[in-house]
Coordinates of C-alpha atoms in Angstrom, one line a residue:
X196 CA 114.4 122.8 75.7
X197 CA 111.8 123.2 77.8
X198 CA 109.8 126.2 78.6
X199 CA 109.8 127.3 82.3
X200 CA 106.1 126.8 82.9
X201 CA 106.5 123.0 81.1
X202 CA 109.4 122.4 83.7
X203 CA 107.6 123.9 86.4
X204 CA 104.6 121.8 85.8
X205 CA 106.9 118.4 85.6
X206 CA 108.4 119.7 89.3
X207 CA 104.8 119.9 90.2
X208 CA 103.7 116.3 89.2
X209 CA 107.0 114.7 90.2
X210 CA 106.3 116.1 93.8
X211 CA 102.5 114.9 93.6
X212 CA 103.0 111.6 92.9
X213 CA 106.0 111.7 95.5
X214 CA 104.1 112.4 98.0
X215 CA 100.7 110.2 97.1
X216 CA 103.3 107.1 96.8
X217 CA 104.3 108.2 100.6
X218 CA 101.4 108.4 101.7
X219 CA 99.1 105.6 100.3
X220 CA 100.0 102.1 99.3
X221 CA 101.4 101.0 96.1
X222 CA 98.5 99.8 94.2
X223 CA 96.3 102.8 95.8
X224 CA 99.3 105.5 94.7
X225 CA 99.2 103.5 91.3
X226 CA 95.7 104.1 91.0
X227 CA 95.2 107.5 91.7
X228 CA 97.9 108.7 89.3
X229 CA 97.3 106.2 86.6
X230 CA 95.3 108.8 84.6
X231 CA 98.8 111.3 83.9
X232 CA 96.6 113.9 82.2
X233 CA 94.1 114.5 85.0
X234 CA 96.6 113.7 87.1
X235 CA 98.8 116.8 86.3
X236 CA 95.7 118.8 86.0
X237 CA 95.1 117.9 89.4
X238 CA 98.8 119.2 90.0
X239 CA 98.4 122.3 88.0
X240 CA 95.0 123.0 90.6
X241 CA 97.3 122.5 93.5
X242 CA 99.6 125.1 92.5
X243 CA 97.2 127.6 91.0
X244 CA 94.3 127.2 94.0
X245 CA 96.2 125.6 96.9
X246 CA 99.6 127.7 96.3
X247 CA 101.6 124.4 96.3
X248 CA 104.7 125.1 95.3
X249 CA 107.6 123.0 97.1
X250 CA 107.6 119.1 97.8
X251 CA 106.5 119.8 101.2
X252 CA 103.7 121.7 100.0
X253 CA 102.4 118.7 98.0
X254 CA 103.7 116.3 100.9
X255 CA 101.4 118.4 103.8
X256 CA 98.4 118.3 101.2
X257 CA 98.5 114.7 100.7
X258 CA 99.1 113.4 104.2
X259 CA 96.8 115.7 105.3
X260 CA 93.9 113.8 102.7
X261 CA 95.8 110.5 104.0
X262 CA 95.2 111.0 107.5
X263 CA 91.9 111.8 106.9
X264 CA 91.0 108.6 105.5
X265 CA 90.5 105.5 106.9
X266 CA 91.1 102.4 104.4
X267 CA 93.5 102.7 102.0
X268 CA 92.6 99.9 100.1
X269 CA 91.4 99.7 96.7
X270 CA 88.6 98.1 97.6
X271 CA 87.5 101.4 99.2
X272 CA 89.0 103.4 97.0
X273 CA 86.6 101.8 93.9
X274 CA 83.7 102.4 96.5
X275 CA 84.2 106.4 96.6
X276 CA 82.2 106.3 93.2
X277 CA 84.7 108.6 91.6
X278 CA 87.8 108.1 89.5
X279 CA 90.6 107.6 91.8
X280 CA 92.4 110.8 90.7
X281 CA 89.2 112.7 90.8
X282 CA 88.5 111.3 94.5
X283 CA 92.1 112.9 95.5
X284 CA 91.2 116.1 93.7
X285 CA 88.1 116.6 95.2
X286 CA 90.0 116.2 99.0
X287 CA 93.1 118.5 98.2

């Protein structure tokens, strides 16, 4: 079984990466959480520095990064001159 914080942390990436698939396309969502272990640290930072703890939490956060971006392409996304996970990180 599980330890609280290990099922905590799984609630916490499940509702990331529900909310980056809502919010970007499929190939951008795909690569922004294709690295999983800086992609739940990034998860881990949301709920320890941005008190995300409910899917809406994570949902406002990433629309919020969504809206705030213009081309949600990959092409773009390649541009930032970051990881793709990183880019999100560094928005949140």
């Amino acid at each position: 079984m599980k330890e609280p914080a290990a099922m905590r942390q799984d609630a916490a990436v499940t509702a990331l990466t529900a909310a980056v698939t809502k919010h970007f396309p499929q190939d951008v969502a795909d690569a922004i959480t294709a690295d999983e272990d800086f992609f739940a640290a990034v998860a881990r930072y949301a709920v320890r520095d941005l008190d995300a703890d409910t899917p809406e939490d994570f949902d406002r956060l990433v629309a919020a990064v969504a809206k705030d971006t213009e081309d949600h392409t990959l092409d773009w996304l390649a541009d930032t001159a970051e990881s793709p996970t990183g880019w999100l990180k560094s928005r949140l």
